Short mmCIF file of C-alpha atoms (C1' of nucleotides) in Angstrom, two decimals:
data_model
loop_
_atom_site.label_atom_id
_atom_site.label_comp_id
_atom_site.label_asym_id
_atom_site.label_seq_id
_atom_site.Cartn_x
_atom_site.Cartn_y
_atom_site.Cartn_z
CA MET C 110 -5.29 7.20 52.22
CA GLU C 111 -2.33 7.67 50.01
CA ILE C 112 -3.48 5.95 46.91
CA PRO C 113 -2.13 7.89 43.97
CA LYS C 114 -4.82 9.39 41.79
CA GLU C 115 -3.40 7.69 38.71
CA LEU C 116 -4.23 4.36 40.27
CA ARG C 117 -7.54 5.46 41.69
CA ASP C 118 -8.65 6.81 38.34
CA SER C 119 -7.67 3.67 36.53
CA GLY C 120 -10.19 1.54 38.38
CA LEU C 121 -7.45 -0.92 39.25
CA LYS C 122 -7.18 -2.14 42.79
CA ALA C 123 -4.41 -0.63 44.83
CA THR C 124 -2.26 -3.66 45.35
CA LEU C 125 1.28 -3.71 46.59
CA PRO C 126 2.83 -4.62 43.23
CA ARG C 127 0.97 -1.82 41.50
CA LEU C 128 1.82 0.74 44.14
CA LYS C 129 5.46 -0.22 44.11
CA ILE C 130 5.74 -0.25 40.35
CA LEU C 131 4.19 3.18 40.06
CA GLU C 132 6.41 4.47 42.80
CA LEU C 133 9.42 3.05 41.05
CA PHE C 134 8.71 4.93 37.86
CA GLN C 135 8.04 8.13 39.74
CA GLN C 136 11.20 7.94 41.79
CA SER C 137 13.67 6.35 39.46
CA ASP C 138 16.01 8.68 37.71
CA VAL C 139 16.07 6.28 34.82
CA ARG C 140 13.13 7.06 32.64
CA HIS C 141 12.86 3.91 30.55
CA LEU C 142 12.44 0.56 32.24
CA SER C 143 11.78 -2.87 30.80
CA ALA C 144 9.69 -5.45 32.61
CA GLU C 145 12.87 -7.20 33.59
CA ASP C 146 14.36 -3.96 34.91
CA VAL C 147 11.33 -3.35 37.09
CA TYR C 148 11.43 -6.93 38.30
CA ARG C 149 15.08 -6.70 39.34
CA LEU C 150 14.62 -3.39 41.08
CA LEU C 151 11.67 -4.60 43.11
CA ILE C 152 13.37 -7.84 44.05
CA ARG C 153 16.38 -5.83 45.10
CA ASP C 154 14.11 -3.89 47.42
CA ASN C 155 12.91 -7.13 48.93
CA ILE C 156 9.52 -6.89 47.37
CA ASP C 157 8.33 -10.36 46.52
CA VAL C 158 6.68 -10.17 43.16
CA GLY C 159 6.54 -12.31 40.05
CA LEU C 160 7.68 -11.34 36.60
CA ALA C 161 4.27 -12.23 35.21
CA THR C 162 2.67 -9.69 37.48
CA ILE C 163 5.07 -7.04 36.30
CA TYR C 164 4.10 -7.70 32.72
CA ARG C 165 0.43 -7.62 33.59
CA VAL C 166 0.66 -4.41 35.56
CA LEU C 167 2.82 -2.69 32.98
CA MET C 168 0.30 -3.58 30.34
CA GLN C 169 -2.58 -2.34 32.45
CA PHE C 170 -0.78 0.89 33.19
CA ALA C 171 -0.18 1.38 29.51
CA GLU C 172 -3.85 0.83 28.78
CA ALA C 173 -4.72 3.25 31.54
CA ARG C 174 -2.33 5.73 29.97
CA ILE C 175 -0.25 5.89 33.11
CA LEU C 176 2.72 4.61 31.18
CA TRP C 177 3.75 4.59 27.58
CA ARG C 178 5.07 1.44 26.05
CA ARG C 179 7.97 2.00 23.65
CA GLN C 180 9.74 -0.44 21.45
CA PHE C 181 12.95 0.72 19.92
CA GLU C 182 14.26 -1.15 16.88
CA GLY C 183 15.17 -4.68 17.76
CA GLU C 184 15.05 -4.10 21.49
CA ARG C 185 12.77 -5.38 24.20
CA ALA C 186 9.86 -3.16 25.18
CA VAL C 187 10.42 -0.40 27.71
CA PHE C 188 7.94 1.72 29.60
CA GLU C 189 8.03 5.30 30.75
CA LEU C 190 5.77 7.58 32.71
CA SER C 191 3.30 9.30 30.46
CA ALA C 192 2.76 12.13 32.88
CA SER C 193 5.69 13.89 31.34
CA GLU C 194 5.37 15.91 28.19
CA HIS C 195 5.19 14.11 24.92
CA HIS C 196 8.63 13.70 23.40
CA ASP C 197 10.59 11.76 20.87
CA HIS C 198 13.77 9.78 21.37
CA MET C 199 17.35 9.85 20.29
CA VAL C 200 19.03 6.53 20.92
CA CYS C 201 22.78 6.01 20.96
CA VAL C 202 23.50 2.78 19.14
CA ASP C 203 26.84 2.49 20.89
CA CYS C 204 26.13 3.02 24.57
CA GLY C 205 22.38 2.69 24.57
CA LYS C 206 21.79 6.07 26.11
CA VAL C 207 18.40 7.57 25.33
CA GLU C 208 17.93 11.31 25.12
CA GLU C 209 14.59 12.92 24.70
CA PHE C 210 13.58 15.83 22.57
CA ILE C 211 10.55 17.56 21.27
CA ASP C 212 10.33 19.67 18.18
CA GLU C 213 7.23 21.66 17.50
CA ALA C 214 7.97 21.99 13.82
CA ILE C 215 8.06 18.22 13.44
CA GLU C 216 4.90 17.82 15.51
CA ARG C 217 3.07 20.23 13.27
CA ARG C 218 4.23 18.59 10.09
CA GLN C 219 3.05 15.23 11.38
CA SER C 220 -0.43 16.50 12.08
CA LEU C 221 -0.54 18.12 8.70
CA ILE C 222 0.59 15.02 6.86
CA ALA C 223 -1.94 12.86 8.68
CA LYS C 224 -4.72 15.30 7.94
CA GLN C 225 -3.81 15.49 4.27
CA ARG C 226 -4.21 11.76 3.98
CA GLY C 227 -7.42 11.49 5.91
CA PHE C 228 -5.64 9.74 8.71
CA MET C 229 -6.96 10.09 12.23
CA LEU C 230 -3.75 10.29 14.19
CA ARG C 231 -3.65 8.37 17.46
CA ASP C 232 -0.02 8.18 18.31
CA HIS C 233 3.35 8.41 16.73
CA SER C 234 6.85 7.35 17.37
CA LEU C 235 9.99 9.05 16.19
CA SER C 236 13.37 7.70 17.10
CA LEU C 237 16.71 8.85 15.86
CA TYR C 238 19.52 6.32 15.99
CA GLY C 239 23.16 7.26 15.99
CA SER C 240 26.23 7.82 18.11
CA CYS C 241 26.14 10.30 20.92
CA SER C 242 28.92 12.80 21.41
CA SER C 243 30.57 10.81 24.21
CA CYS C 244 30.79 7.71 22.08
CA THR C 245 32.10 9.37 18.95
CA ALA C 246 34.67 11.16 21.10
CA LEU C 247 35.85 8.03 22.84
CA ALA C 248 36.09 5.77 19.85
CA PRO C 249 36.01 7.80 16.65
CA ASN C 250 37.29 4.90 14.59
CA THR C 251 35.24 2.17 16.09
CA LEU C 252 32.39 2.96 13.77
CA LYS C 253 31.99 -0.17 11.79
CA MET I 132 25.91 -14.44 -15.20
CA GLU I 133 22.83 -12.94 -13.76
CA ILE I 134 23.94 -12.42 -10.24
CA PRO I 135 22.41 -9.15 -9.06
CA LYS I 136 24.99 -6.53 -8.14
CA GLU I 137 23.49 -6.16 -4.68
CA LEU I 138 24.47 -9.71 -3.96
CA ARG I 139 27.80 -9.53 -5.68
CA ASP I 140 28.75 -6.40 -3.77
CA SER I 141 27.76 -7.90 -0.48
CA GLY I 142 30.39 -10.58 -0.63
CA LEU I 143 27.76 -13.19 0.07
CA LYS I 144 27.68 -16.29 -2.04
CA ALA I 145 24.96 -16.44 -4.63
CA THR I 146 22.91 -19.28 -3.29
CA LEU I 147 19.42 -20.19 -4.34
CA PRO I 148 17.74 -19.00 -1.16
CA ARG I 149 19.46 -15.64 -1.37
CA LEU I 150 18.68 -15.17 -5.04
CA LYS I 151 15.06 -16.07 -4.51
CA ILE I 152 14.61 -13.88 -1.50
CA LEU I 153 16.07 -10.88 -3.27
CA GLU I 154 13.94 -11.59 -6.31
CA LEU I 155 10.90 -11.81 -4.12
CA PHE I 156 11.40 -8.38 -2.65
CA GLN I 157 12.10 -6.90 -6.06
CA GLN I 158 9.04 -8.40 -7.67
CA SER I 159 6.51 -8.39 -4.92
CA ASP I 160 4.02 -5.59 -4.95
CA VAL I 161 3.87 -5.82 -1.19
CA ARG I 162 6.69 -3.74 0.18
CA HIS I 163 6.94 -5.04 3.73
CA LEU I 164 7.53 -8.71 4.36
CA SER I 165 8.19 -10.59 7.58
CA ALA I 166 10.43 -13.66 7.70
CA GLU I 167 7.33 -15.79 7.88
CA ASP I 168 5.84 -14.03 4.85
CA VAL I 169 8.95 -14.69 2.82
CA TYR I 170 8.97 -18.29 3.96
CA ARG I 171 5.38 -18.89 2.91
CA LEU I 172 5.83 -17.23 -0.46
CA LEU I 173 8.90 -19.28 -1.29
CA ILE I 174 7.31 -22.52 -0.17
CA ARG I 175 4.31 -21.66 -2.28
CA ASP I 176 6.66 -21.36 -5.25
CA ASN I 177 8.00 -24.80 -4.52
CA ILE I 178 11.31 -23.54 -3.30
CA ASP I 179 12.50 -25.79 -0.55
CA VAL I 180 13.99 -23.58 2.10
CA GLY I 181 14.05 -23.46 5.88
CA LEU I 182 12.73 -20.68 8.06
CA ALA I 183 16.09 -20.40 9.78
CA THR I 184 17.74 -19.66 6.48
CA ILE I 185 15.24 -16.93 5.78
CA TYR I 186 16.06 -15.29 9.08
CA ARG I 187 19.76 -15.57 8.44
CA VAL I 188 19.57 -14.18 4.94
CA LEU I 189 17.26 -11.36 5.92
CA MET I 190 19.67 -10.39 8.65
CA GLN I 191 22.63 -10.52 6.27
CA PHE I 192 20.78 -8.45 3.72
CA ALA I 193 20.00 -5.89 6.37
CA GLU I 194 23.64 -5.72 7.36
CA ALA I 195 24.58 -5.37 3.72
CA ARG I 196 22.07 -2.56 3.45
CA ILE I 197 20.12 -4.39 0.78
CA LEU I 198 17.09 -4.41 3.02
CA TRP I 199 15.89 -2.32 5.90
CA ARG I 200 14.59 -4.00 8.97
CA ARG I 201 11.59 -2.28 10.50
CA GLN I 202 9.80 -3.01 13.70
CA PHE I 203 6.50 -1.29 14.21
CA GLU I 204 5.21 -1.07 17.76
CA GLY I 205 4.40 -4.48 19.12
CA GLU I 206 4.60 -6.20 15.77
CA ARG I 207 7.00 -8.74 14.35
CA ALA I 208 9.89 -7.41 12.31
CA VAL I 209 9.35 -6.72 8.61
CA PHE I 210 11.87 -6.02 5.89
CA GLU I 211 11.75 -3.82 2.86
CA LEU I 212 14.03 -3.07 -0.05
CA SER I 213 16.36 -0.24 0.81
CA ALA I 214 16.91 0.62 -2.83
CA SER I 215 13.82 2.75 -2.72
CA GLU I 216 13.88 6.28 -1.44
CA HIS I 217 14.01 6.82 2.26
CA HIS I 218 10.56 7.26 3.70
CA ASP I 219 8.60 7.13 6.89
CA HIS I 220 5.50 5.12 7.68
CA MET I 221 1.90 5.71 8.53
CA VAL I 222 0.32 2.61 9.99
CA CYS I 223 -3.41 2.04 10.28
CA VAL I 224 -4.06 0.49 13.67
CA ASP I 225 -7.38 -0.89 12.45
CA CYS I 226 -6.62 -2.62 9.17
CA GLY I 227 -2.86 -2.76 9.36
CA LYS I 228 -2.32 -0.94 6.10
CA VAL I 229 1.01 0.84 5.83
CA GLU I 230 1.37 3.99 3.77
CA GLU I 231 4.66 5.64 3.14
CA PHE I 232 5.53 9.27 3.12
CA ILE I 233 8.47 11.58 3.11
CA ASP I 234 8.57 15.11 4.37
CA GLU I 235 11.60 17.22 3.71
CA ALA I 236 10.81 19.64 6.49
CA ILE I 237 10.83 16.83 9.03
CA GLU I 238 14.02 15.39 7.57
CA ARG I 239 15.77 18.72 7.91
CA ARG I 240 14.62 19.24 11.47
CA GLN I 241 15.90 15.82 12.41
CA SER I 242 19.35 16.53 11.04
CA LEU I 243 19.37 19.83 12.80
CA ILE I 244 18.35 18.37 16.14
CA ALA I 245 20.95 15.64 15.91
CA LYS I 246 23.63 18.13 15.02
CA GLN I 247 22.71 20.42 17.89
CA ARG I 248 23.22 17.58 20.31
CA GLY I 249 26.46 16.33 18.87
CA PHE I 250 24.75 13.23 17.67
CA MET I 251 26.07 11.46 14.60
CA LEU I 252 22.87 10.35 12.96
CA ARG I 253 22.87 6.88 11.45
CA ASP I 254 19.26 6.10 10.96
CA HIS I 255 15.86 7.12 12.12
CA SER I 256 12.41 5.79 12.25
CA LEU I 257 9.21 7.75 12.26
CA SER I 258 5.89 6.00 12.35
CA LEU I 259 2.49 7.56 12.70
CA TYR I 260 -0.24 5.35 14.11
CA GLY I 261 -3.91 6.00 13.56
CA SER I 262 -6.96 5.07 11.54
CA CYS I 263 -6.89 5.41 7.81
CA SER I 264 -9.72 7.05 5.94
CA SER I 265 -11.27 3.73 4.88
CA CYS I 266 -11.44 2.50 8.42
CA THR I 267 -12.84 5.64 9.96
CA ALA I 268 -15.41 5.73 7.16
CA LEU I 269 -16.49 2.13 7.62
CA ALA I 270 -16.72 2.12 11.38
CA PRO I 271 -16.76 5.65 12.75
CA ASN I 272 -17.99 4.47 16.13
CA THR I 273 -15.88 1.43 16.53
CA LEU I 274 -13.05 3.52 17.86
CA LYS I 275 -12.54 2.18 21.29
"C1'" DT E 264 -18.18 -12.13 50.49
"C1'" DT E 265 -17.45 -10.98 45.96
"C1'" DT E 266 -14.43 -9.69 42.61
"C1'" DG E 267 -10.13 -8.94 41.13
"C1'" DA E 268 -5.00 -9.86 41.59
"C1'" DT E 269 -1.00 -12.64 42.40
"C1'" DG E 270 2.63 -16.19 41.87
"C1'" DC E 271 4.15 -20.08 39.74
"C1'" DA E 272 4.82 -22.93 36.13
"C1'" DA E 273 3.71 -24.03 31.63
"C1'" DA E 274 2.72 -22.29 27.03
"C1'" DG E 275 3.64 -19.30 23.09
"C1'" DG E 276 5.56 -16.78 19.35
"C1'" DA E 277 9.46 -14.95 17.14
"C1'" DT E 278 14.12 -15.44 16.35
"C1'" DT E 279 18.66 -17.67 16.99
"C1'" DT E 280 21.99 -21.36 17.19
"C1'" DG E 281 24.57 -26.05 16.92
"C1'" DC E 282 25.82 -29.18 13.74
"C1'" DA E 283 26.36 -32.44 10.02
"C1'" DA E 284 25.33 -32.50 5.22
"C1'" DA E 285 25.17 -29.96 0.95
"C1'" DT E 286 26.74 -25.99 -2.10
"C1'" DT E 287 29.44 -22.40 -3.94
"C1'" DT E 288 33.80 -20.63 -5.40
"C1'" DA V 212 39.58 -28.83 -1.82
"C1'" DA V 213 38.35 -24.78 1.13
"C1'" DA V 214 35.10 -21.84 2.84
"C1'" DT V 215 30.29 -20.99 3.19
"C1'" DT V 216 25.70 -22.00 3.56
"C1'" DT V 217 21.79 -24.83 4.39
"C1'" DG V 218 18.02 -27.42 6.81
"C1'" DC V 219 16.62 -29.38 10.88
"C1'" DA V 220 15.87 -29.55 15.51
"C1'" DA V 221 16.79 -27.78 19.73
"C1'" DA V 222 17.50 -23.72 22.29
"C1'" DT V 223 16.57 -18.78 23.59
"C1'" DC V 224 14.40 -14.67 24.61
"C1'" DC V 225 10.59 -12.08 25.74
"C1'" DT V 226 5.92 -12.15 26.84
"C1'" DT V 227 1.42 -14.28 27.81
"C1'" DT V 228 -1.77 -17.64 30.05
"C1'" DG V 229 -4.02 -21.18 33.12
"C1'" DC V 230 -5.07 -21.91 37.53
"C1'" DA V 231 -5.38 -22.39 42.42
"C1'" DT V 232 -4.51 -19.23 46.13
"C1'" DC V 233 -4.65 -14.74 48.22
"C1'" DA V 234 -5.94 -9.86 48.93
"C1'" DA V 235 -8.78 -5.62 48.19
"C1'" DA V 236 -13.19 -3.49 48.27
#
DNA sequence: TTTGATGCAAAGGATTTGCAAATTT
DNA sequence: AAATTTGCAAATCCTTTGCATCAAA
């Protein structure tokens, strides 16, 4: 029995697509994957699966809190393992690189602000958009 | 000559659709409007315009920094006048209401974090998701 | 076996694009 | 007149659904 507890706990059946998708997120060094990304990677590994299934599983994983669904401005949705610590994102608008960060001061202010307004906080999303050091170094005048 | 400076400065021709769309954002008491919203409002005012034009103009306005394009998690894109102060958003996941807020402490931390990582900050988006006071009051047990 | 899951193809919703006609400068 | 812009319809992109078949419990 090697069914990962995440799956077991979710009440979802341990099917091949689900096992492989979970495995993919756990092993991939790329943290954020879109449905299409997952699809390509599985196909590349000779795993016969349909895109629709990917979308369904990703959605179920998000509901089961196994994954987080993120949608950066104007981009397609991406998913990432939720097992990791909560964090925010810094997205390079030039090369697309995504760095993660966490700032306790900001976290605290958010809770405070929500509380002050009688808001029951469920989730939040903070993304900084800009040019990473590599990109500004490579093309300092390309900034349009 | 009553061509708004925003338009004049943008280099875009002062066409009826553009004038009306700008006017709409400046007069509407609703801050966030989707392309579809704008379309309906203009049609309602007997202004014959196509949806495609709305999308094009909204995009051009965003590029010209007249409007900001926002995309809250899983929702369609909405636009808002950028003339107003910068602010973040608090979205009620139950009724959809959007409140705005600004917190200097958070703003400062963001700049600091970006600077520490050699990131040239261009924009950022912070959205808190939760249940507003009205919704938690009305249906305290409906939280699924 | 019973229930849930999958793949495929079709359907959807939001947004974009090609193009000829209409408008602005 | 020259350069844009528009409306329409068709095209795209991403995501969701219907359904008959297949697999897990």
